mmCIF file with all atom_site columns, C-alpha atoms and ligand atoms in Angstrom:
data_model
loop_
_atom_site.group_PDB
_atom_site.id
_atom_site.type_symbol
_atom_site.label_atom_id
_atom_site.label_alt_id
_atom_site.label_comp_id
_atom_site.label_asym_id
_atom_site.label_entity_id
_atom_site.label_seq_id
_atom_site.pdbx_PDB_ins_code
_atom_site.Cartn_x
_atom_site.Cartn_y
_atom_site.Cartn_z
_atom_site.occupancy
_atom_site.B_iso_or_equiv
_atom_site.pdbx_formal_charge
_atom_site.auth_seq_id
_atom_site.auth_comp_id
_atom_site.auth_asym_id
_atom_site.auth_atom_id
_atom_site.pdbx_PDB_model_num
ATOM   1   C  CA  . MET A 1 1   ? -14.510 35.620 16.842 1.00 65.00 ? 27  MET A CA  1
ATOM   2   C  CA  . ILE A 1 2   ? -11.007 35.222 15.430 1.00 72.00 ? 28  ILE A CA  1
ATOM   3   C  CA  . ARG A 1 3   ? -11.565 38.343 13.406 1.00 77.00 ? 29  ARG A CA  1
ATOM   4   C  CA  . GLY A 1 4   ? -12.554 40.252 16.531 1.00 78.00 ? 30  GLY A CA  1
ATOM   5   C  CA  . LYS A 1 5   ? -9.365  39.155 18.237 1.00 79.00 ? 31  LYS A CA  1
ATOM   6   C  CA  . LEU A 1 6   ? -7.318  40.196 15.239 1.00 79.00 ? 32  LEU A CA  1
ATOM   7   C  CA  . LEU A 1 7   ? -8.922  43.611 15.210 1.00 80.00 ? 33  LEU A CA  1
ATOM   8   C  CA  . LEU A 1 8   ? -8.399  43.950 18.917 1.00 81.00 ? 34  LEU A CA  1
ATOM   9   C  CA  . GLY A 1 9   ? -4.767  42.944 18.465 1.00 81.00 ? 35  GLY A CA  1
ATOM   10  C  CA  . MET A 1 10  ? -4.315  45.525 15.761 1.00 78.00 ? 36  MET A CA  1
ATOM   11  C  CA  . LEU A 1 11  ? -5.938  48.171 17.892 1.00 76.00 ? 37  LEU A CA  1
ATOM   12  C  CA  . VAL A 1 12  ? -3.672  47.395 20.835 1.00 77.00 ? 38  VAL A CA  1
ATOM   13  C  CA  . GLY A 1 13  ? -0.689  47.388 18.481 1.00 74.00 ? 39  GLY A CA  1
ATOM   14  C  CA  . THR A 1 14  ? -1.611  50.797 17.097 1.00 76.00 ? 40  THR A CA  1
ATOM   15  C  CA  . LEU A 1 15  ? -2.104  52.183 20.574 1.00 72.00 ? 41  LEU A CA  1
ATOM   16  C  CA  . LEU A 1 16  ? 1.297   50.876 21.622 1.00 72.00 ? 42  LEU A CA  1
ATOM   17  C  CA  . ILE A 1 17  ? 3.032   52.405 18.631 1.00 73.00 ? 43  ILE A CA  1
ATOM   18  C  CA  . THR A 1 18  ? 1.212   55.698 19.140 1.00 72.00 ? 44  THR A CA  1
ATOM   19  C  CA  . SER A 1 19  ? 2.137   55.849 22.795 1.00 72.00 ? 45  SER A CA  1
ATOM   20  C  CA  . GLN A 1 20  ? 5.759   55.086 21.921 1.00 71.00 ? 46  GLN A CA  1
ATOM   21  C  CA  . LEU A 1 21  ? 5.789   57.948 19.452 1.00 69.00 ? 47  LEU A CA  1
ATOM   22  C  CA  . PHE A 1 22  ? 4.356   60.236 22.095 1.00 68.00 ? 48  PHE A CA  1
ATOM   23  C  CA  . ALA A 1 23  ? 6.960   59.049 24.576 1.00 73.00 ? 49  ALA A CA  1
ATOM   24  C  CA  . GLN A 1 24  ? 9.699   59.908 22.066 1.00 75.00 ? 50  GLN A CA  1
ATOM   25  C  CA  . ALA A 1 25  ? 8.320   63.354 21.310 1.00 76.00 ? 51  ALA A CA  1
ATOM   26  C  CA  . ASP A 1 26  ? 8.221   63.862 25.052 1.00 88.00 ? 52  ASP A CA  1
ATOM   27  C  CA  . MET A 1 27  ? 11.849  62.793 25.273 1.00 91.00 ? 53  MET A CA  1
ATOM   28  C  CA  . VAL A 1 28  ? 12.876  65.258 22.559 1.00 94.00 ? 54  VAL A CA  1
ATOM   29  C  CA  . GLU A 1 29  ? 11.138  68.032 24.467 1.00 93.00 ? 55  GLU A CA  1
ATOM   30  C  CA  . LYS A 1 30  ? 12.760  67.002 27.729 1.00 94.00 ? 56  LYS A CA  1
ATOM   31  C  CA  . ARG A 1 31  ? 16.245  66.961 26.310 1.00 96.00 ? 57  ARG A CA  1
ATOM   32  C  CA  . GLN A 1 32  ? 15.772  70.313 24.593 1.00 97.00 ? 58  GLN A CA  1
ATOM   33  C  CA  . LYS A 1 33  ? 14.677  71.688 27.938 1.00 97.00 ? 59  LYS A CA  1
ATOM   34  C  CA  . LEU A 1 34  ? 17.785  70.227 29.568 1.00 97.00 ? 60  LEU A CA  1
ATOM   35  C  CA  . MET A 1 35  ? 19.960  71.760 26.837 1.00 98.00 ? 61  MET A CA  1
ATOM   36  C  CA  . LYS A 1 36  ? 18.191  75.096 27.175 1.00 98.00 ? 62  LYS A CA  1
ATOM   37  C  CA  . SER A 1 37  ? 19.015  75.139 30.853 1.00 97.00 ? 63  SER A CA  1
ATOM   38  C  CA  . ASN A 1 38  ? 22.641  74.399 29.875 1.00 98.00 ? 64  ASN A CA  1
ATOM   39  C  CA  . GLY A 1 39  ? 22.535  77.349 27.514 1.00 98.00 ? 65  GLY A CA  1
ATOM   40  C  CA  . GLU A 1 40  ? 21.111  79.626 30.200 1.00 98.00 ? 66  GLU A CA  1
ATOM   41  C  CA  . ALA A 1 41  ? 23.721  78.482 32.708 1.00 98.00 ? 67  ALA A CA  1
ATOM   42  C  CA  . ALA A 1 42  ? 26.507  79.107 30.178 1.00 98.00 ? 68  ALA A CA  1
ATOM   43  C  CA  . LYS A 1 43  ? 25.165  82.606 29.517 1.00 98.00 ? 69  LYS A CA  1
ATOM   44  C  CA  . ALA A 1 44  ? 24.921  83.335 33.239 1.00 98.00 ? 70  ALA A CA  1
ATOM   45  C  CA  . ILE A 1 45  ? 28.508  82.139 33.664 1.00 98.00 ? 71  ILE A CA  1
ATOM   46  C  CA  . LYS A 1 46  ? 29.789  84.550 31.018 1.00 97.00 ? 72  LYS A CA  1
ATOM   47  C  CA  . ALA A 1 47  ? 28.014  87.491 32.627 1.00 98.00 ? 73  ALA A CA  1
ATOM   48  C  CA  . ALA A 1 48  ? 29.154  86.422 36.093 1.00 98.00 ? 74  ALA A CA  1
ATOM   49  C  CA  . ALA A 1 49  ? 32.759  86.100 34.909 1.00 98.00 ? 75  ALA A CA  1
ATOM   50  C  CA  . GLU A 1 50  ? 32.651  89.682 33.687 1.00 97.00 ? 76  GLU A CA  1
ATOM   51  C  CA  . ALA A 1 51  ? 31.118  90.842 36.960 1.00 98.00 ? 77  ALA A CA  1
ATOM   52  C  CA  . LYS A 1 52  ? 33.575  88.734 38.989 1.00 98.00 ? 78  LYS A CA  1
ATOM   53  C  CA  . ASP A 1 53  ? 30.604  87.124 40.668 1.00 98.00 ? 79  ASP A CA  1
ATOM   54  C  CA  . TYR A 1 54  ? 32.437  83.966 41.724 1.00 98.00 ? 80  TYR A CA  1
ATOM   55  C  CA  . ALA A 1 55  ? 29.561  82.424 43.668 1.00 98.00 ? 81  ALA A CA  1
ATOM   56  C  CA  . THR A 1 56  ? 27.308  82.498 40.598 1.00 98.00 ? 82  THR A CA  1
ATOM   57  C  CA  . ILE A 1 57  ? 30.007  81.048 38.366 1.00 98.00 ? 83  ILE A CA  1
ATOM   58  C  CA  . GLU A 1 58  ? 30.507  78.194 40.792 1.00 98.00 ? 84  GLU A CA  1
ATOM   59  C  CA  . ALA A 1 59  ? 26.762  77.536 41.235 1.00 98.00 ? 85  ALA A CA  1
ATOM   60  C  CA  . LYS A 1 60  ? 26.051  77.557 37.491 1.00 98.00 ? 86  LYS A CA  1
ATOM   61  C  CA  . ALA A 1 61  ? 29.068  75.366 36.736 1.00 98.00 ? 87  ALA A CA  1
ATOM   62  C  CA  . LYS A 1 62  ? 27.657  72.885 39.227 1.00 98.00 ? 88  LYS A CA  1
ATOM   63  C  CA  . ASP A 1 63  ? 24.240  73.045 37.535 1.00 98.00 ? 89  ASP A CA  1
ATOM   64  C  CA  . ILE A 1 64  ? 25.949  72.107 34.285 1.00 98.00 ? 90  ILE A CA  1
ATOM   65  C  CA  . MET A 1 65  ? 27.711  69.220 36.024 1.00 98.00 ? 91  MET A CA  1
ATOM   66  C  CA  . GLY A 1 66  ? 24.347  67.978 37.299 1.00 97.00 ? 92  GLY A CA  1
ATOM   67  C  CA  . ASN A 1 67  ? 22.825  68.257 33.837 1.00 97.00 ? 93  ASN A CA  1
ATOM   68  C  CA  . GLY A 1 68  ? 25.795  66.366 32.435 1.00 96.00 ? 94  GLY A CA  1
ATOM   69  C  CA  . ASP A 1 69  ? 24.813  63.316 34.431 1.00 94.00 ? 95  ASP A CA  1
ATOM   70  C  CA  . LYS A 1 70  ? 21.419  63.278 32.745 1.00 95.00 ? 96  LYS A CA  1
ATOM   71  C  CA  . ILE A 1 71  ? 22.316  63.969 29.105 1.00 97.00 ? 97  ILE A CA  1
ATOM   72  C  CA  . LEU A 1 72  ? 22.684  60.386 27.932 1.00 97.00 ? 98  LEU A CA  1
ATOM   73  C  CA  . ASP A 1 73  ? 19.364  59.303 29.485 1.00 95.00 ? 99  ASP A CA  1
ATOM   74  C  CA  . PHE A 1 74  ? 17.599  61.789 27.248 1.00 95.00 ? 100 PHE A CA  1
ATOM   75  C  CA  . PHE A 1 75  ? 18.927  60.218 24.061 1.00 96.00 ? 101 PHE A CA  1
ATOM   76  C  CA  . PRO A 1 76  ? 17.317  56.771 23.978 1.00 94.00 ? 102 PRO A CA  1
ATOM   77  C  CA  . LYS A 1 77  ? 17.785  54.872 20.735 1.00 91.00 ? 103 LYS A CA  1
ATOM   78  C  CA  . GLY A 1 78  ? 15.288  55.923 18.093 1.00 85.00 ? 104 GLY A CA  1
ATOM   79  C  CA  . SER A 1 79  ? 14.352  59.261 19.684 1.00 90.00 ? 105 SER A CA  1
ATOM   80  C  CA  . THR A 1 80  ? 14.588  60.990 16.337 1.00 87.00 ? 106 THR A CA  1
ATOM   81  C  CA  . GLN A 1 81  ? 10.898  61.731 15.784 1.00 83.00 ? 107 GLN A CA  1
ATOM   82  C  CA  . GLY A 1 82  ? 9.559   65.214 15.489 1.00 83.00 ? 108 GLY A CA  1
ATOM   83  C  CA  . LYS A 1 83  ? 11.281  68.542 15.780 1.00 91.00 ? 109 LYS A CA  1
ATOM   84  C  CA  . THR A 1 84  ? 14.779  67.526 16.745 1.00 95.00 ? 110 THR A CA  1
ATOM   85  C  CA  . LYS A 1 85  ? 18.274  68.424 15.623 1.00 97.00 ? 111 LYS A CA  1
ATOM   86  C  CA  . ALA A 1 86  ? 19.732  65.227 17.016 1.00 96.00 ? 112 ALA A CA  1
ATOM   87  C  CA  . LYS A 1 87  ? 21.684  63.522 14.229 1.00 95.00 ? 113 LYS A CA  1
ATOM   88  C  CA  . PRO A 1 88  ? 21.256  59.755 13.659 1.00 94.00 ? 114 PRO A CA  1
ATOM   89  C  CA  . GLU A 1 89  ? 25.065  59.486 14.042 1.00 95.00 ? 115 GLU A CA  1
ATOM   90  C  CA  . ILE A 1 90  ? 24.473  59.729 17.799 1.00 97.00 ? 116 ILE A CA  1
ATOM   91  C  CA  . TRP A 1 91  ? 23.383  56.112 17.850 1.00 96.00 ? 117 TRP A CA  1
ATOM   92  C  CA  . ASP A 1 92  ? 25.853  54.901 15.187 1.00 96.00 ? 118 ASP A CA  1
ATOM   93  C  CA  . LYS A 1 93  ? 28.731  56.374 17.165 1.00 97.00 ? 119 LYS A CA  1
ATOM   94  C  CA  . TRP A 1 94  ? 27.345  56.035 20.674 1.00 97.00 ? 120 TRP A CA  1
ATOM   95  C  CA  . GLU A 1 95  ? 30.752  55.398 22.191 1.00 97.00 ? 121 GLU A CA  1
ATOM   96  C  CA  . GLU A 1 96  ? 32.079  58.691 20.865 1.00 98.00 ? 122 GLU A CA  1
ATOM   97  C  CA  . PHE A 1 97  ? 28.846  60.540 21.676 1.00 98.00 ? 123 PHE A CA  1
ATOM   98  C  CA  . SER A 1 98  ? 28.816  59.290 25.242 1.00 98.00 ? 124 SER A CA  1
ATOM   99  C  CA  . LYS A 1 99  ? 32.285  60.673 25.933 1.00 98.00 ? 125 LYS A CA  1
ATOM   100 C  CA  . ASN A 1 100 ? 31.085  64.256 25.473 1.00 98.00 ? 126 ASN A CA  1
ATOM   101 C  CA  . PRO A 1 101 ? 29.075  64.687 28.673 1.00 98.00 ? 127 PRO A CA  1
ATOM   102 C  CA  . VAL A 1 102 ? 32.137  63.476 30.594 1.00 97.00 ? 128 VAL A CA  1
ATOM   103 C  CA  . ARG A 1 103 ? 34.233  66.189 28.957 1.00 98.00 ? 129 ARG A CA  1
ATOM   104 C  CA  . VAL A 1 104 ? 31.624  68.828 29.761 1.00 98.00 ? 130 VAL A CA  1
ATOM   105 C  CA  . LYS A 1 105 ? 31.470  67.690 33.371 1.00 98.00 ? 131 LYS A CA  1
ATOM   106 C  CA  . LYS A 1 106 ? 35.244  67.797 33.704 1.00 98.00 ? 132 LYS A CA  1
ATOM   107 C  CA  . ALA A 1 107 ? 35.442  71.314 32.247 1.00 98.00 ? 133 ALA A CA  1
ATOM   108 C  CA  . ALA A 1 108 ? 32.566  72.508 34.461 1.00 98.00 ? 134 ALA A CA  1
ATOM   109 C  CA  . SER A 1 109 ? 34.171  71.011 37.543 1.00 98.00 ? 135 SER A CA  1
ATOM   110 C  CA  . GLU A 1 110 ? 37.494  72.734 36.783 1.00 98.00 ? 136 GLU A CA  1
ATOM   111 C  CA  . LEU A 1 111 ? 35.622  75.981 36.252 1.00 98.00 ? 137 LEU A CA  1
ATOM   112 C  CA  . ALA A 1 112 ? 33.885  75.590 39.609 1.00 98.00 ? 138 ALA A CA  1
ATOM   113 C  CA  . ASP A 1 113 ? 37.310  75.107 41.232 1.00 98.00 ? 139 ASP A CA  1
ATOM   114 C  CA  . ALA A 1 114 ? 38.709  78.200 39.508 1.00 98.00 ? 140 ALA A CA  1
ATOM   115 C  CA  . ALA A 1 115 ? 35.699  80.227 40.697 1.00 98.00 ? 141 ALA A CA  1
ATOM   116 C  CA  . LYS A 1 116 ? 36.140  78.956 44.222 1.00 98.00 ? 142 LYS A CA  1
ATOM   117 C  CA  . ALA A 1 117 ? 39.778  80.077 44.074 1.00 98.00 ? 143 ALA A CA  1
ATOM   118 C  CA  . LYS A 1 118 ? 38.647  83.451 42.609 1.00 98.00 ? 144 LYS A CA  1
ATOM   119 C  CA  . ASP A 1 119 ? 41.314  82.966 39.948 1.00 98.00 ? 145 ASP A CA  1
ATOM   120 C  CA  . ASP A 1 120 ? 40.255  85.207 37.034 1.00 98.00 ? 146 ASP A CA  1
ATOM   121 C  CA  . GLU A 1 121 ? 42.855  83.887 34.653 1.00 98.00 ? 147 GLU A CA  1
ATOM   122 C  CA  . ALA A 1 122 ? 41.928  80.261 35.246 1.00 98.00 ? 148 ALA A CA  1
ATOM   123 C  CA  . ILE A 1 123 ? 38.247  81.185 35.008 1.00 98.00 ? 149 ILE A CA  1
ATOM   124 C  CA  . ALA A 1 124 ? 38.767  82.667 31.543 1.00 98.00 ? 150 ALA A CA  1
ATOM   125 C  CA  . VAL A 1 125 ? 40.612  79.530 30.399 1.00 98.00 ? 151 VAL A CA  1
ATOM   126 C  CA  . LYS A 1 126 ? 37.976  77.180 31.839 1.00 98.00 ? 152 LYS A CA  1
ATOM   127 C  CA  . VAL A 1 127 ? 35.013  79.139 30.480 1.00 98.00 ? 153 VAL A CA  1
ATOM   128 C  CA  . LYS A 1 128 ? 36.507  78.718 27.043 1.00 98.00 ? 154 LYS A CA  1
ATOM   129 C  CA  . ALA A 1 129 ? 37.219  75.025 27.645 1.00 98.00 ? 155 ALA A CA  1
ATOM   130 C  CA  . LEU A 1 130 ? 33.615  74.511 28.727 1.00 98.00 ? 156 LEU A CA  1
ATOM   131 C  CA  . GLY A 1 131 ? 32.315  76.255 25.632 1.00 98.00 ? 157 GLY A CA  1
ATOM   132 C  CA  . ASP A 1 132 ? 34.554  74.067 23.479 1.00 98.00 ? 158 ASP A CA  1
ATOM   133 C  CA  . ALA A 1 133 ? 33.310  70.930 25.224 1.00 98.00 ? 159 ALA A CA  1
ATOM   134 C  CA  . CYS A 1 134 ? 29.662  71.823 24.515 1.00 98.00 ? 160 CYS A CA  1
ATOM   135 C  CA  . GLY A 1 135 ? 30.549  72.917 21.004 1.00 98.00 ? 161 GLY A CA  1
ATOM   136 C  CA  . SER A 1 136 ? 32.407  69.791 19.999 1.00 97.00 ? 162 SER A CA  1
ATOM   137 C  CA  . CYS A 1 137 ? 29.363  67.629 20.734 1.00 98.00 ? 163 CYS A CA  1
ATOM   138 C  CA  . HIS A 1 138 ? 27.134  70.023 18.822 1.00 98.00 ? 164 HIS A CA  1
ATOM   139 C  CA  . LYS A 1 139 ? 29.508  70.096 15.889 1.00 98.00 ? 165 LYS A CA  1
ATOM   140 C  CA  . ALA A 1 140 ? 29.528  66.328 15.552 1.00 98.00 ? 166 ALA A CA  1
ATOM   141 C  CA  . PHE A 1 141 ? 26.009  65.426 16.620 1.00 98.00 ? 167 PHE A CA  1
ATOM   142 C  CA  . ARG A 1 142 ? 23.642  68.362 16.252 1.00 98.00 ? 168 ARG A CA  1
ATOM   143 C  CA  . ALA A 1 143 ? 22.151  69.301 12.904 1.00 96.00 ? 169 ALA A CA  1
ATOM   144 C  CA  . GLU A 1 144 ? 22.192  72.948 11.817 1.00 95.00 ? 170 GLU A CA  1
ATOM   145 C  CA  . LYS A 1 145 ? 18.501  72.890 11.062 1.00 93.00 ? 171 LYS A CA  1
ATOM   146 C  CA  . TYR A 1 146 ? 15.420  70.901 11.917 1.00 92.00 ? 172 TYR A CA  1
ATOM   147 C  CA  . PRO A 1 147 ? 14.626  68.293 9.272  1.00 85.00 ? 173 PRO A CA  1
ATOM   148 C  CA  . GLU A 1 148 ? 12.042  69.414 6.694  1.00 78.00 ? 174 GLU A CA  1
HETATM 149 C  C1  . HEC B 2 .   ? 26.563  64.770 24.284 1.00 70.16 ? 356 HEC B C1  1
HETATM 150 C  C2  . HEC B 2 .   ? 26.424  65.857 23.330 1.00 70.16 ? 356 HEC B C2  1
HETATM 151 C  C3  . HEC B 2 .   ? 26.066  67.234 23.822 1.00 70.16 ? 356 HEC B C3  1
HETATM 152 C  C4  . HEC B 2 .   ? 26.646  67.937 24.839 1.00 70.16 ? 356 HEC B C4  1
HETATM 153 C  C5  . HEC B 2 .   ? 27.798  67.511 25.731 1.00 70.16 ? 356 HEC B C5  1
HETATM 154 C  C6  . HEC B 2 .   ? 25.961  69.202 24.900 1.00 70.16 ? 356 HEC B C6  1
HETATM 155 N  N1  . HEC B 2 .   ? 24.975  69.257 23.953 1.00 70.16 ? 356 HEC B N1  1
HETATM 156 FE FE1 . HEC B 2 .   ? 23.678  70.809 23.678 1.00 70.16 ? 356 HEC B FE1 1
HETATM 157 N  N2  . HEC B 2 .   ? 22.696  69.691 22.254 1.00 70.16 ? 356 HEC B N2  1
HETATM 158 C  C7  . HEC B 2 .   ? 23.070  68.441 21.797 1.00 70.16 ? 356 HEC B C7  1
HETATM 159 C  C8  . HEC B 2 .   ? 22.119  67.977 20.814 1.00 70.16 ? 356 HEC B C8  1
HETATM 160 C  C9  . HEC B 2 .   ? 22.177  66.645 20.065 1.00 70.16 ? 356 HEC B C9  1
HETATM 161 C  C10 . HEC B 2 .   ? 21.145  68.987 20.683 1.00 70.16 ? 356 HEC B C10 1
HETATM 162 C  C11 . HEC B 2 .   ? 19.888  68.955 19.802 1.00 70.16 ? 356 HEC B C11 1
HETATM 163 C  C12 . HEC B 2 .   ? 18.738  68.314 20.607 1.00 70.16 ? 356 HEC B C12 1
HETATM 164 C  C13 . HEC B 2 .   ? 17.445  68.161 19.840 1.00 70.16 ? 356 HEC B C13 1
HETATM 165 O  O1  . HEC B 2 .   ? 17.106  69.058 19.028 1.00 70.16 ? 356 HEC B O1  1
HETATM 166 O  O2  . HEC B 2 .   ? 16.761  67.160 20.063 1.00 70.16 ? 356 HEC B O2  1
HETATM 167 C  C14 . HEC B 2 .   ? 21.540  70.063 21.597 1.00 70.16 ? 356 HEC B C14 1
HETATM 168 C  C15 . HEC B 2 .   ? 20.852  71.276 21.762 1.00 70.16 ? 356 HEC B C15 1
HETATM 169 C  C16 . HEC B 2 .   ? 21.282  72.345 22.522 1.00 70.16 ? 356 HEC B C16 1
HETATM 170 C  C17 . HEC B 2 .   ? 20.605  73.630 22.619 1.00 70.16 ? 356 HEC B C17 1
HETATM 171 C  C18 . HEC B 2 .   ? 19.313  74.007 21.897 1.00 70.16 ? 356 HEC B C18 1
HETATM 172 C  C19 . HEC B 2 .   ? 18.119  73.527 22.725 1.00 70.16 ? 356 HEC B C19 1
HETATM 173 C  C20 . HEC B 2 .   ? 16.778  73.845 22.064 1.00 70.16 ? 356 HEC B C20 1
HETATM 174 O  O3  . HEC B 2 .   ? 16.263  73.016 21.291 1.00 70.16 ? 356 HEC B O3  1
HETATM 175 O  O4  . HEC B 2 .   ? 16.253  74.938 22.308 1.00 70.16 ? 356 HEC B O4  1
HETATM 176 C  C21 . HEC B 2 .   ? 21.354  74.406 23.481 1.00 70.16 ? 356 HEC B C21 1
HETATM 177 C  C22 . HEC B 2 .   ? 21.056  75.859 23.923 1.00 70.16 ? 356 HEC B C22 1
HETATM 178 C  C23 . HEC B 2 .   ? 22.474  73.602 23.932 1.00 70.16 ? 356 HEC B C23 1
HETATM 179 N  N3  . HEC B 2 .   ? 22.404  72.352 23.344 1.00 70.16 ? 356 HEC B N3  1
HETATM 180 C  C24 . HEC B 2 .   ? 23.448  74.050 24.821 1.00 70.16 ? 356 HEC B C24 1
HETATM 181 C  C25 . HEC B 2 .   ? 24.462  73.241 25.345 1.00 70.16 ? 356 HEC B C25 1
HETATM 182 C  C26 . HEC B 2 .   ? 25.470  73.694 26.290 1.00 70.16 ? 356 HEC B C26 1
HETATM 183 C  C27 . HEC B 2 .   ? 25.607  75.118 26.818 1.00 70.16 ? 356 HEC B C27 1
HETATM 184 C  C28 . HEC B 2 .   ? 26.254  72.620 26.565 1.00 70.16 ? 356 HEC B C28 1
HETATM 185 C  C29 . HEC B 2 .   ? 27.449  72.538 27.482 1.00 70.16 ? 356 HEC B C29 1
HETATM 186 C  C30 . HEC B 2 .   ? 27.304  73.000 28.832 1.00 70.16 ? 356 HEC B C30 1
HETATM 187 C  C31 . HEC B 2 .   ? 25.744  71.492 25.776 1.00 70.16 ? 356 HEC B C31 1
HETATM 188 N  N4  . HEC B 2 .   ? 24.666  71.917 25.049 1.00 70.16 ? 356 HEC B N4  1
HETATM 189 C  C32 . HEC B 2 .   ? 26.291  70.231 25.796 1.00 70.16 ? 356 HEC B C32 1
HETATM 190 C  C33 . HEC B 2 .   ? 24.185  67.724 22.219 1.00 70.16 ? 356 HEC B C33 1
HETATM 191 C  C34 . HEC B 2 .   ? 24.999  68.077 23.276 1.00 70.16 ? 356 HEC B C34 1
#
């Protein structure tokens, strides 16, 4: 009887751990999707800046601002399983990490303003600032390659 309970306990434990691992893999996928949509928005912004398509620049900058609000939720502690380039430093230096989405949002918001004002010079400056804001988080917290 006791043995049965132990086995049952172990089974439940294994199931819990397995489902947590699945949840984390899911999280990695979700955040990569979020980042991909950032990448697509950034690409669209560059093309739109060349075409002087101010409405698209503004809309995509706002998409990036919206994504910025979600970034931190997609990096729960321990979500390092599977095919991810997220460095463990993210959780050691959470305070520093968590400042980056704020910077991205600020740069995107200034870009949206510049697009609204149809100010090409400011747009060029803000596109670069946005790229730098994304890049500085990647430089510190994203690995070059997936772990072996
Ligand atoms: C808070 C830090 C942070 C910010 C800010 C950030 N990124 Fe990322 N980004 C990451 C990390 C970490 C990864 C790796 C995620 C993984 O592999 O689990 C990543 C991955 C990516 C990827 C690859 C996604 C894939 O796996 O296919 C792209 C593209 C990307 N980011 C674009 C951007 C753009 C564009 C911005 C700015 C608008 C941005 N990121 C802002 C941290 C950040």
